[in-house]
């Protein structure tokens, strides 16, 4: 057993979606050479580690989430040699490396599947195969999340159906087979022995399916989810991975968990009882549903109240019992400024969003391009979209309607190349990029923001450094003010002194306006404006004088502030 130091609690992570981060060998595809080139940039964000979306060999049906070899790095990303250099160079800069573990499914081109479909042992039962029913019906009513229909695909070779909760090219593994669990453990061990620091585990709560694969309620597009999410053996399998492999390394695990509530999360994460501690953190989706119903494809009007409710629940219910993972963007959602903020007030709303989550308790993640305020991509035709999830949505709708929905909801908005400068292909590559560059790159890019001290990029740098310098952000409690406001998000972080001679950790008051109009707010009781220390955000001389005198903060559209007070 290794000592688990929980180092992730002090860290901030940066997520890289490798195809679109930076092309280092000018073939149009992002790669590890590009990442190595940009390690100093990543370090300059004051983050402590990188989560890589899959780097493994893959046919690319789901941009790497369909893996054909778990123990290698794709040649297009630079292969194992480039990975070893990356790992060495990242560690030399104090940056940890987190890999994506995708074991709910493999690619259909994985050797295991190729042998399984031919019933070659020991692979025969590596996947979930079912014969045709005598009445010709499908094995059950489960849906594929990506194909817009059944989750069963007929295989001519084996003459049976196989289950694929995602794309047809992503057959689900049969985790009930102990041999499959041994394979997962081998994969974990392989990467930990290479020196990686942990795993983000893709839809890991889906790996244990209900016995007998019974029909589910006919939830449109998601039938089955109540039968395979948080399934009967999930805790047992996660414990097995922990006991046999993970506990022998000082590593961290982050579980992607669709439809998880704080109460459910507490059954996976228990800081008090190691026997009930399956994983270290969970990626919940509630903070991504302030403008939609369960999925980005059922859009609603953005509601700050909904967002605050989600934040509040996770901050208060996990406090002292489990650890939060904090995020507002990743490769699966369109850009957050376009969703929850305002493109007109891009920098301002980007800052309001940043303070909204970066000063909560937990480990924050920043997604590539978020730090420069990249916004949604709006191509002129649905035919320009590539993502397997997007292209199968609403296929029978009229083009205009579909395009509007894709502009709003597609993951491709998060997958356009990172905009490094105003030059050719946004500085991403000298070669024609594998995917479209957002047309706004001449205005929105890293180089331009480097030069502007008030840019969102420089704000992120300051905010991340600040959060790490304040123990109250790591350990303090969370209290909210103006809970019912649909325009203002106001929260406090506070804690008792550790001992009588310890320094006063003070209190933090975070105020963010989500309004396009100026707003006013009187400081809550117990906060003396005269003694407020403004750590982040800007007040003009006039604004400040008025504030000190009256305790009323007058804010421009999307004003964002972090104040410190003595306890
Ligand atoms: C969740 C991943 O984040 C997403 O990108 C992927 O398409 C699905 N899981 C399937 O692996």
Coordinates of C-alpha atoms and ligand atoms in Angstrom, one line a residue:
X1 CA 0.0 0.0 0.0
X2 CA 1.3 3.4 -0.8
X3 CA 0.4 6.5 1.3
X4 CA -2.4 8.4 -0.4
X5 CA -1.3 12.0 0.1
X6 CA -4.4 13.5 -1.6
X7 CA -2.1 16.0 -3.5
X8 CA -5.0 16.7 -5.9
X9 CA -6.7 18.8 -3.2
X10 CA -4.1 21.5 -3.6
X11 CA -4.1 21.5 -7.4
X12 CA -5.7 23.0 -10.4
X13 CA -5.8 21.0 -13.7
X14 CA -5.8 21.9 -17.4
X15 CA -7.5 19.6 -19.8
X16 CA -6.1 18.9 -23.2
X17 CA -8.1 17.4 -26.1
X18 CA -5.0 16.4 -28.1
X19 CA -6.2 16.7 -31.6
X20 CA -6.9 20.4 -31.3
X21 CA -4.4 21.7 -28.8
X22 CA -1.2 22.3 -30.9
X23 CA 0.3 20.6 -33.9
X24 CA 4.0 20.2 -33.4
X25 CA 5.0 18.4 -36.6
X26 CA 2.8 20.2 -39.1
X27 CA 0.6 17.5 -40.4
X28 CA -2.6 19.3 -39.4
X29 CA -3.3 17.2 -36.3
X30 CA -2.5 18.2 -32.7
X31 CA 0.1 16.0 -31.0
X32 CA 2.4 15.6 -28.1
X33 CA 5.2 17.6 -29.8
X34 CA 2.9 20.5 -29.7
X35 CA 2.1 20.0 -26.1
X36 CA 5.8 19.8 -25.2
X37 CA 6.3 23.1 -27.0
X38 CA 3.5 24.6 -25.0
X39 CA 4.4 23.2 -21.5
X40 CA 5.8 26.6 -20.4
X41 CA 2.5 28.2 -21.5
X42 CA 0.5 25.7 -19.5
X43 CA 2.8 26.2 -16.5
X44 CA 2.3 29.9 -16.8
X45 CA -1.4 29.4 -16.0
X46 CA -0.2 28.4 -12.5
X47 CA -1.9 25.0 -12.9
X48 CA -0.4 21.8 -11.4
X49 CA -1.3 19.1 -13.9
X50 CA -2.8 18.1 -17.2
X51 CA -5.7 15.7 -17.9
X52 CA -5.3 14.3 -21.4
X53 CA -8.3 13.1 -23.3
X54 CA -7.4 9.7 -24.9
X55 CA -4.0 9.5 -26.5
X56 CA -4.1 5.8 -27.4
X57 CA -4.3 4.2 -30.9
X58 CA -7.9 4.5 -32.2
X59 CA -9.7 4.5 -35.4
X60 CA -11.2 7.8 -34.4
X61 CA -14.9 7.0 -34.6
X62 CA -15.4 9.0 -31.4
X63 CA -12.1 11.0 -31.5
X64 CA -10.1 8.6 -29.4
X65 CA -12.8 7.4 -27.0
X66 CA -12.8 4.2 -29.2
X67 CA -9.5 2.6 -28.2
X68 CA -7.9 -0.1 -30.2
X69 CA -4.8 -0.5 -28.0
X70 CA -4.7 0.5 -24.3
X71 CA -1.0 0.1 -23.9
X72 CA 0.4 2.4 -26.5
X73 CA 0.2 6.1 -27.7
X74 CA -1.2 6.8 -31.2
X75 CA 1.5 7.4 -33.8
X76 CA -0.3 10.6 -34.9
X77 CA 0.3 12.0 -31.4
X78 CA 4.0 11.0 -31.5
X79 CA 3.9 7.5 -30.1
X80 CA 5.4 6.2 -26.8
X81 CA 8.6 8.0 -27.4
X82 CA 7.0 11.4 -27.5
X83 CA 4.9 10.5 -24.5
X84 CA 7.9 9.6 -22.4
X85 CA 9.5 13.0 -23.2
X86 CA 6.3 14.7 -22.4
X87 CA 6.0 12.9 -19.0
X88 CA 9.6 13.8 -18.2
X89 CA 9.3 17.4 -19.2
X90 CA 5.9 17.9 -17.5
X91 CA 7.2 16.3 -14.2
X92 CA 10.3 18.5 -14.4
X93 CA 8.0 21.5 -14.3
X94 CA 5.9 20.1 -11.5
X95 CA 3.0 19.2 -13.7
X96 CA 1.2 16.0 -13.0
X97 CA -0.2 13.8 -15.8
X98 CA -3.7 12.3 -15.8
X99 CA -4.7 9.8 -18.4
X100 CA -8.2 9.0 -19.7
X101 CA -9.3 5.5 -18.9
X102 CA -12.0 4.4 -21.2
X103 CA -13.1 0.9 -20.3
X104 CA -16.8 0.8 -20.5
X105 CA -16.2 0.0 -24.2
X106 CA -13.4 -0.5 -26.7
X107 CA -13.2 0.1 -30.4
X108 CA -14.6 -2.7 -32.6
X109 CA -11.2 -2.8 -34.1
X110 CA -9.6 -3.8 -30.8
X111 CA -8.0 -7.2 -31.0
X112 CA -10.3 -8.4 -28.1
X113 CA -13.4 -7.6 -30.1
X114 CA -12.0 -9.1 -33.3
X115 CA -11.4 -12.4 -31.5
X116 CA -14.6 -12.2 -29.5
X117 CA -16.7 -12.0 -32.6
X118 CA -15.0 -15.2 -33.8
X119 CA -15.5 -16.9 -30.4
X120 CA -11.8 -17.3 -29.9
X121 CA -11.0 -17.9 -26.2
X122 CA -10.4 -16.3 -23.8
X123 CA -12.1 -13.4 -25.6
X124 CA -15.4 -15.1 -26.3
X125 CA -17.2 -13.4 -23.3
X126 CA -15.2 -10.1 -23.3
X127 CA -18.3 -8.3 -24.7
X128 CA -22.0 -8.3 -24.2
X129 CA -23.4 -10.6 -26.8
X130 CA -27.0 -11.8 -27.1
X131 CA -28.7 -14.1 -29.7
X132 CA -31.7 -13.0 -31.7
X133 CA -34.9 -13.6 -29.8
X134 CA -37.2 -16.3 -31.3
X135 CA -39.8 -13.6 -32.2
X136 CA -37.1 -11.6 -34.0
X137 CA -37.1 -8.8 -31.4
X138 CA -34.0 -7.1 -30.1
X139 CA -32.5 -8.3 -26.8
X140 CA -34.0 -5.3 -25.0
X141 CA -35.2 -1.7 -25.4
X142 CA -31.9 0.1 -24.6
X143 CA -30.9 3.0 -26.7
X144 CA -27.5 4.0 -28.0
X145 CA -26.5 7.5 -26.8
X146 CA -24.9 8.3 -30.1
X147 CA -26.8 6.5 -32.8
X148 CA -30.3 7.7 -32.2
X149 CA -31.8 4.2 -32.0
X150 CA -31.1 0.8 -30.5
X151 CA -28.0 0.0 -28.5
X152 CA -27.8 -3.4 -30.3
X153 CA -25.9 -4.2 -33.4
X154 CA -26.1 -7.4 -35.3
X155 CA -22.7 -9.0 -36.1
X156 CA -22.6 -11.2 -39.2
X157 CA -19.5 -13.0 -38.1
X158 CA -20.7 -14.2 -34.7
X159 CA -24.4 -14.2 -35.7
X160 CA -25.4 -12.4 -32.5
X161 CA -26.1 -8.9 -31.3
X162 CA -23.6 -6.9 -29.3
X163 CA -24.3 -4.0 -27.0
X164 CA -23.0 -0.5 -27.7
X165 CA -24.2 2.2 -25.4
X166 CA -22.4 4.7 -27.6
X167 CA -21.5 4.4 -31.3
X168 CA -21.7 1.2 -33.2
X169 CA -17.9 1.2 -33.3
X170 CA -17.8 1.2 -29.5
X171 CA -18.9 -2.2 -28.2
X172 CA -19.4 -2.4 -24.4
X173 CA -17.1 -4.6 -22.5
X174 CA -18.5 -7.3 -20.2
X175 CA -17.1 -6.2 -16.9
X176 CA -18.8 -9.1 -15.1
X177 CA -16.2 -11.3 -16.7
X178 CA -13.2 -11.4 -14.2
X179 CA -10.8 -11.7 -17.1
X180 CA -11.9 -8.3 -18.4
X181 CA -11.4 -6.8 -14.9
X182 CA -7.9 -8.3 -15.0
X183 CA -7.3 -6.6 -18.3
X184 CA -8.4 -3.2 -16.8
X185 CA -6.0 -3.7 -13.9
X186 CA -3.1 -4.5 -16.3
X187 CA -3.9 -1.2 -18.1
X188 CA -3.9 0.8 -14.9
X189 CA -0.7 -0.8 -13.7
X190 CA 1.0 -0.3 -17.1
X191 CA 0.4 3.5 -17.0
X192 CA 1.1 4.0 -13.4
X193 CA 4.4 2.2 -13.9
X194 CA 5.2 4.6 -16.7
X195 CA 4.9 7.3 -14.1
X196 CA 1.4 8.8 -14.7
X197 CA -0.3 10.4 -11.7
X198 CA -3.9 9.2 -12.1
X199 CA -6.9 8.6 -14.3
X200 CA -10.1 10.3 -15.4
X201 CA -12.4 7.4 -15.8
X202 CA -14.8 7.6 -18.8
X203 CA -18.5 6.9 -18.0
X204 CA -17.2 4.5 -15.3
X205 CA -20.6 4.4 -13.5
X206 CA -21.9 2.5 -16.6
X207 CA -19.7 -0.5 -16.3
X208 CA -22.0 -2.8 -14.3
X209 CA -25.2 -3.6 -16.1
X210 CA -28.3 -5.0 -14.4
X211 CA -28.4 -8.7 -14.3
X212 CA -30.4 -10.2 -17.2
X213 CA -30.3 -6.8 -19.1
X214 CA -34.0 -6.1 -18.4
X215 CA -36.0 -3.6 -20.4
X216 CA -36.0 -0.1 -19.0
X217 CA -38.6 2.7 -19.0
X218 CA -38.9 4.1 -22.5
X219 CA -36.9 7.3 -21.8
X220 CA -36.5 9.0 -25.2
X221 CA -32.9 8.4 -26.4
X222 CA -31.7 7.1 -23.1
X223 CA -33.7 4.0 -22.4
X224 CA -31.5 1.6 -20.4
X225 CA -29.7 4.2 -18.3
X226 CA -31.6 3.3 -15.2
X227 CA -30.4 -0.3 -15.7
X228 CA -26.7 0.3 -16.3
X229 CA -25.9 3.5 -14.5
X230 CA -24.7 2.9 -10.9
X231 CA -25.3 -0.8 -11.6
X232 CA -25.3 -3.7 -9.1
X233 CA -21.6 -4.4 -8.9
X234 CA -20.2 -0.9 -9.5
X235 CA -18.8 -0.4 -6.0
X236 CA -17.3 -3.9 -5.9
X237 CA -15.5 -3.4 -9.3
X238 CA -14.2 0.0 -8.4
X239 CA -13.0 -1.4 -5.0
X240 CA -11.3 -4.2 -6.8
X241 CA -9.4 -1.8 -9.0
X242 CA -8.4 0.2 -6.0
X243 CA -7.4 -2.7 -3.8
X244 CA -5.4 -4.5 -6.4
X245 CA -3.7 -1.6 -8.2
X246 CA -4.6 2.0 -7.4
X247 CA -3.9 1.8 -3.6
X248 CA -0.3 0.8 -4.4
X249 CA 0.4 4.2 -5.9
X250 CA 0.0 7.8 -4.7
X251 CA -2.4 8.5 -7.6
X252 CA -5.8 10.1 -8.0
X253 CA -9.0 9.0 -9.8
X254 CA -11.7 11.1 -11.2
X255 CA -14.9 9.3 -12.3
X256 CA -17.2 10.7 -15.0
X257 CA -20.7 10.1 -13.6
X258 CA -23.7 11.1 -15.6
X259 CA -26.9 11.5 -13.5
X260 CA -25.2 11.6 -10.1
X261 CA -26.6 13.5 -7.2
X262 CA -24.4 14.5 -4.2
X263 CA -26.2 11.8 -2.2
X264 CA -25.2 9.1 -4.7
X265 CA -21.6 10.6 -4.9
X266 CA -21.2 10.0 -1.2
X267 CA -21.6 6.3 -1.9
X268 CA -18.5 6.4 -4.1
X269 CA -16.4 8.9 -2.2
X270 CA -15.9 8.5 1.5
X271 CA -13.0 10.3 3.1
X272 CA -13.7 8.9 6.5
X273 CA -14.0 5.2 5.5
X274 CA -11.4 3.8 3.1
X275 CA -13.5 0.7 2.6
X276 CA -16.2 2.9 1.0
X277 CA -13.8 5.1 -0.9
X278 CA -14.1 3.9 -4.5
X279 CA -12.7 6.9 -6.2
X280 CA -11.4 10.4 -5.3
X281 CA -13.7 12.8 -7.2
X282 CA -16.6 12.7 -9.6
X283 CA -17.5 14.7 -12.7
X284 CA -21.1 15.6 -12.1
X285 CA -23.3 17.1 -14.8
X286 CA -25.6 19.3 -12.8
X287 CA -23.5 22.4 -13.2
X288 CA -23.7 21.8 -17.0
X289 CA -27.5 21.8 -16.9
X290 CA -28.3 25.5 -16.1
X291 CA -29.5 26.0 -19.7
X292 CA -30.7 22.5 -20.8
X293 CA -32.7 19.5 -19.6
X294 CA -30.2 16.6 -19.0
X295 CA -28.5 17.1 -22.4
X296 CA -27.3 20.1 -24.4
X297 CA -29.8 19.0 -27.1
X298 CA -32.8 19.9 -25.0
X299 CA -32.0 23.6 -24.6
X300 CA -33.6 25.9 -22.0
X301 CA -33.1 29.5 -21.2
X302 CA -30.0 30.0 -19.0
X303 CA -31.0 30.3 -15.4
X304 CA -28.5 31.6 -12.9
X305 CA -30.7 30.2 -10.1
X306 CA -30.4 26.7 -11.5
X307 CA -26.6 27.0 -11.7
X308 CA -26.4 28.4 -8.1
X309 CA -28.6 25.6 -6.9
X310 CA -26.3 23.0 -8.4
X311 CA -23.2 24.7 -7.0
X312 CA -24.8 25.0 -3.6
X313 CA -25.8 21.4 -3.3
X314 CA -22.4 20.1 -4.2
X315 CA -20.6 22.5 -2.0
X316 CA -22.6 22.0 1.1
X317 CA -23.4 18.3 0.9
X318 CA -19.9 17.1 0.2
X319 CA -18.2 19.4 2.7
X320 CA -16.1 17.4 5.2
X321 CA -17.1 14.1 3.7
X322 CA -16.0 14.1 0.1
X323 CA -14.1 16.2 -2.4
X324 CA -15.5 18.1 -5.4
X325 CA -14.2 18.4 -8.9
X326 CA -15.0 21.8 -10.3
X327 CA -15.5 22.7 -14.0
X328 CA -17.5 24.7 -16.5
X329 CA -16.1 23.4 -19.7
X330 CA -14.8 20.2 -21.3
X331 CA -14.7 18.5 -24.7
X332 CA -18.3 17.3 -24.3
X333 CA -20.0 20.7 -24.1
X334 CA -20.2 23.9 -26.1
X335 CA -18.3 26.9 -24.8
X336 CA -19.5 28.3 -21.5
X337 CA -19.3 32.0 -22.4
X338 CA -21.8 31.3 -25.3
X339 CA -24.0 29.4 -22.9
X340 CA -24.0 31.0 -19.5
X341 CA -22.2 34.3 -20.2
X342 CA -22.4 36.8 -23.1
X343 CA -20.4 36.9 -26.3
X344 CA -20.9 40.7 -26.3
X345 CA -19.3 40.9 -22.9
X346 CA -16.9 38.1 -23.6
X347 CA -14.1 39.1 -21.4
X348 CA -16.3 40.4 -18.6
X349 CA -18.6 37.4 -18.5
X350 CA -15.6 35.1 -18.8
X351 CA -14.2 36.6 -15.6
X352 CA -17.6 36.4 -13.8
X353 CA -17.7 32.7 -14.7
X354 CA -14.1 32.1 -13.6
X355 CA -14.6 33.5 -10.1
X356 CA -17.9 31.7 -9.9
X357 CA -16.2 28.3 -9.8
X358 CA -12.5 28.8 -9.1
X359 CA -13.1 29.9 -5.4
X360 CA -15.3 27.0 -4.5
X361 CA -14.0 24.0 -2.6
X362 CA -12.6 21.2 -4.8
X363 CA -10.1 20.7 -7.6
X364 CA -10.8 23.0 -10.6
X365 CA -10.3 22.0 -14.2
X366 CA -9.8 24.5 -17.0
X367 CA -10.4 23.3 -20.5
X368 CA -8.1 24.3 -23.4
X369 CA -9.2 27.6 -24.8
X370 CA -11.5 28.4 -21.9
X371 CA -8.7 30.6 -20.4
X372 CA -8.8 32.9 -23.5
X373 CA -12.6 32.9 -23.7
X374 CA -13.1 30.9 -26.9
X375 CA -16.7 30.9 -27.9
X376 CA -19.0 28.7 -30.0
X377 CA -18.3 27.8 -33.6
X378 CA -21.1 28.6 -36.0
X379 CA -20.5 27.0 -39.4
X380 CA -22.9 27.6 -42.3
X381 CA -24.0 24.1 -42.8
X382 CA -24.7 21.0 -40.7
X383 CA -22.5 19.0 -43.1
X384 CA -19.4 20.7 -41.6
X385 CA -20.0 19.0 -38.2
X386 CA -18.0 15.8 -37.6
X387 CA -18.7 14.7 -34.0
X388 CA -20.5 11.3 -34.0
X389 CA -22.9 12.5 -31.3
X390 CA -23.8 15.7 -33.2
X391 CA -24.4 14.3 -36.7
X392 CA -27.0 11.7 -35.5
X393 CA -29.1 14.3 -33.7
X394 CA -32.5 15.4 -35.1
X395 CA -31.6 14.0 -38.5
X396 CA -35.1 14.4 -39.7
X397 CA -35.4 18.1 -38.9
X398 CA -35.2 20.8 -41.5
X399 CA -31.6 22.1 -42.1
X400 CA -32.3 25.5 -40.7
X401 CA -33.7 24.1 -37.4
X402 CA -31.0 21.5 -37.1
X403 CA -28.2 24.1 -37.7
X404 CA -29.6 26.3 -35.0
X405 CA -29.6 23.5 -32.6
X406 CA -26.1 22.4 -33.5
X407 CA -24.8 25.9 -33.1
X408 CA -26.2 25.8 -29.6
X409 CA -25.4 22.3 -28.5
X410 CA -22.7 20.6 -30.5
X411 CA -19.5 19.3 -28.9
X412 CA -17.7 20.4 -32.0
X413 CA -17.7 24.0 -30.6
X414 CA -15.2 22.8 -28.0
X415 CA -13.1 20.9 -30.5
X416 CA -12.0 23.6 -33.0
X417 CA -8.2 24.2 -32.8
X418 CA -6.9 26.4 -30.0
X419 CA -6.3 29.9 -31.3
X420 CA -2.7 30.7 -30.6
X421 CA -2.3 33.9 -32.7
X422 CA -3.8 35.9 -35.5
X423 CA -1.6 34.2 -38.2
X424 CA -2.2 31.3 -40.6
X425 CA -4.6 28.7 -39.1
X426 CA -4.5 30.6 -35.8
X427 CA -1.0 29.4 -35.2
X428 CA -2.3 25.9 -34.6
X429 CA -0.5 24.4 -37.6
X430 CA 1.3 25.3 -40.8
X431 CA -0.6 22.6 -42.5
X432 CA -4.4 22.6 -43.2
X433 CA -5.8 21.6 -39.8
X434 CA -7.8 18.4 -39.4
X435 CA -10.8 20.5 -38.4
X436 CA -12.1 24.0 -38.9
X437 CA -10.6 27.0 -37.1
X438 CA -13.2 29.3 -35.6
X439 CA -13.4 32.4 -37.8
X440 CA -12.9 34.7 -34.8
X441 CA -9.3 33.7 -34.3
X442 CA -7.9 37.1 -35.4
X443 CA -9.7 38.7 -32.5
X444 CA -9.6 35.9 -29.9
X445 CA -6.1 34.3 -29.5
X446 CA -3.4 33.7 -26.9
X447 CA -0.9 36.2 -28.3
X448 CA -3.4 39.1 -28.2
X449 CA -4.3 38.2 -24.6
X450 CA -0.7 37.9 -23.5
X451 CA -0.3 41.5 -24.4
X452 CA -3.3 42.8 -22.6
X453 CA -2.9 42.9 -18.8
X454 CA -6.7 43.0 -18.4
X455 CA -7.3 40.0 -20.6
X456 CA -9.2 36.9 -19.5
X457 CA -6.0 34.9 -19.9
X458 CA -4.2 37.1 -17.4
X459 CA -7.2 37.0 -15.1
X460 CA -7.2 33.2 -15.0
X461 CA -3.5 33.3 -14.1
X462 CA -4.1 35.6 -11.2
X463 CA -7.2 33.8 -10.1
X464 CA -5.5 30.4 -10.0
X465 CA -2.5 31.7 -8.2
X466 CA -4.7 33.5 -5.7
X467 CA -6.9 30.4 -5.0
X468 CA -3.8 28.4 -4.2
X469 CA -2.4 31.0 -1.8
X470 CA -5.5 31.0 0.4
X471 CA -6.1 28.1 2.8
X472 CA -9.7 29.2 3.2
X473 CA -10.4 28.3 -0.4
X474 CA -9.1 24.8 0.1
X475 CA -10.6 24.1 3.5
X476 CA -13.3 26.8 4.3
X477 CA -17.0 26.4 4.4
X478 CA -19.4 27.7 1.8
X479 CA -22.2 30.2 2.5
X480 CA -24.3 31.9 -0.1
X481 CA -26.1 35.3 -0.1
X482 CA -28.7 36.6 -2.5
X483 CA -29.7 33.0 -3.1
X484 CA -32.8 34.0 -5.0
X485 CA -31.2 36.5 -7.3
X486 CA -31.3 35.7 -10.9
X487 CA -28.6 38.2 -11.6
X488 CA -26.0 38.0 -8.9
X489 CA -24.0 35.1 -7.5
X490 CA -22.5 35.9 -4.1
X491 CA -20.7 33.4 -1.9
X492 CA -18.5 33.4 1.1
X493 CA -15.8 31.0 2.1
X494 CA -14.9 31.1 5.8
X495 CA -13.3 28.9 8.5
X496 CA -12.1 28.8 12.0
X497 CA -8.5 29.4 12.9
X498 CA -6.6 26.0 13.2
X499 CA -5.2 27.0 16.6
X500 CA -5.1 30.1 18.7
X501 CA -1.6 31.2 17.4
X502 CA -2.3 30.3 13.8
X503 CA -2.7 33.2 11.4
X504 CA -6.3 34.3 10.7
X505 CA -7.4 32.6 7.5
X506 CA -10.0 35.4 7.0
X507 CA -13.1 35.3 4.9
X508 CA -13.5 35.5 1.2
X509 CA -16.5 37.1 -0.5
X510 CA -17.0 36.4 -4.1
X511 CA -19.4 38.5 -6.1
X512 CA -20.3 38.0 -9.8
X513 CA -22.9 39.7 -11.8
X514 CA -24.6 37.8 -14.6
X515 CA -26.4 40.8 -15.9
X516 CA -25.9 42.9 -19.1
X517 CA -27.0 45.9 -17.1
X518 CA -25.2 47.6 -14.3
X519 CA -26.1 46.2 -10.9
X520 CA -25.9 47.5 -7.3
X521 CA -25.4 45.4 -4.2
X522 CA -25.1 46.3 -0.6
X523 CA -22.6 44.1 1.2
X524 CA -24.2 41.5 3.4
X525 CA -24.4 42.1 7.2
X526 CA -21.1 41.5 8.9
X527 CA -18.9 42.7 6.0
X528 CA -17.4 46.1 6.5
X529 CA -16.7 47.8 3.1
X530 CA -14.2 50.0 4.8
X531 CA -12.1 47.0 5.7
X532 CA -12.6 45.0 2.5
X533 CA -9.4 44.0 0.7
X534 CA -10.0 43.6 -3.0
X535 CA -7.9 40.7 -4.3
X536 CA -9.3 40.3 -7.7
X537 CA -11.4 42.5 -10.0
X538 CA -11.2 46.2 -10.7
X539 CA -12.9 49.2 -9.1
X540 CA -12.4 52.7 -10.5
X541 CA -11.5 55.4 -8.1
X542 CA -15.0 56.7 -8.0
X543 CA -16.6 53.3 -7.6
X544 CA -14.2 52.5 -4.8
X545 CA -14.8 55.7 -2.9
X546 CA -18.6 55.2 -3.1
X547 CA -18.2 51.6 -2.0
X548 CA -16.0 52.3 1.0
X549 CA -18.4 55.0 2.2
X550 CA -21.8 53.4 1.6
X551 CA -21.1 49.6 1.5
X552 CA -22.9 49.6 -1.9
X553 CA -21.0 48.0 -4.7
X554 CA -21.9 49.4 -8.1
X555 CA -21.1 47.0 -10.8
X556 CA -20.8 47.2 -14.6
X557 CA -22.2 44.4 -16.7
X558 CA -20.7 41.1 -15.5
X559 CA -18.7 42.7 -12.8
X560 CA -16.6 40.1 -10.9
X561 CA -14.8 40.6 -7.5
X562 CA -13.1 38.6 -4.9
X563 CA -12.8 40.4 -1.5
X564 CA -10.9 39.3 1.6
X565 CA -12.0 40.3 5.1
X566 CA -10.5 39.5 8.5
X567 CA -12.5 37.0 10.5
Ligands
LIG1 C1 -17.7 10.5 -22.3 C2 -16.6 11.2 -23.0 O1 -16.2 12.4 -22.3 C3 -17.1 11.5 -24.4 O2 -16.3 12.4 -25.1 C4 -17.3 10.2 -25.1 O3 -17.8 10.4 -26.4 C5 -18.2 9.2 -24.3 N1 -17.9 9.2 -22.9 C6 -18.0 7.8 -24.8 O4 -16.7 7.4 -24.5

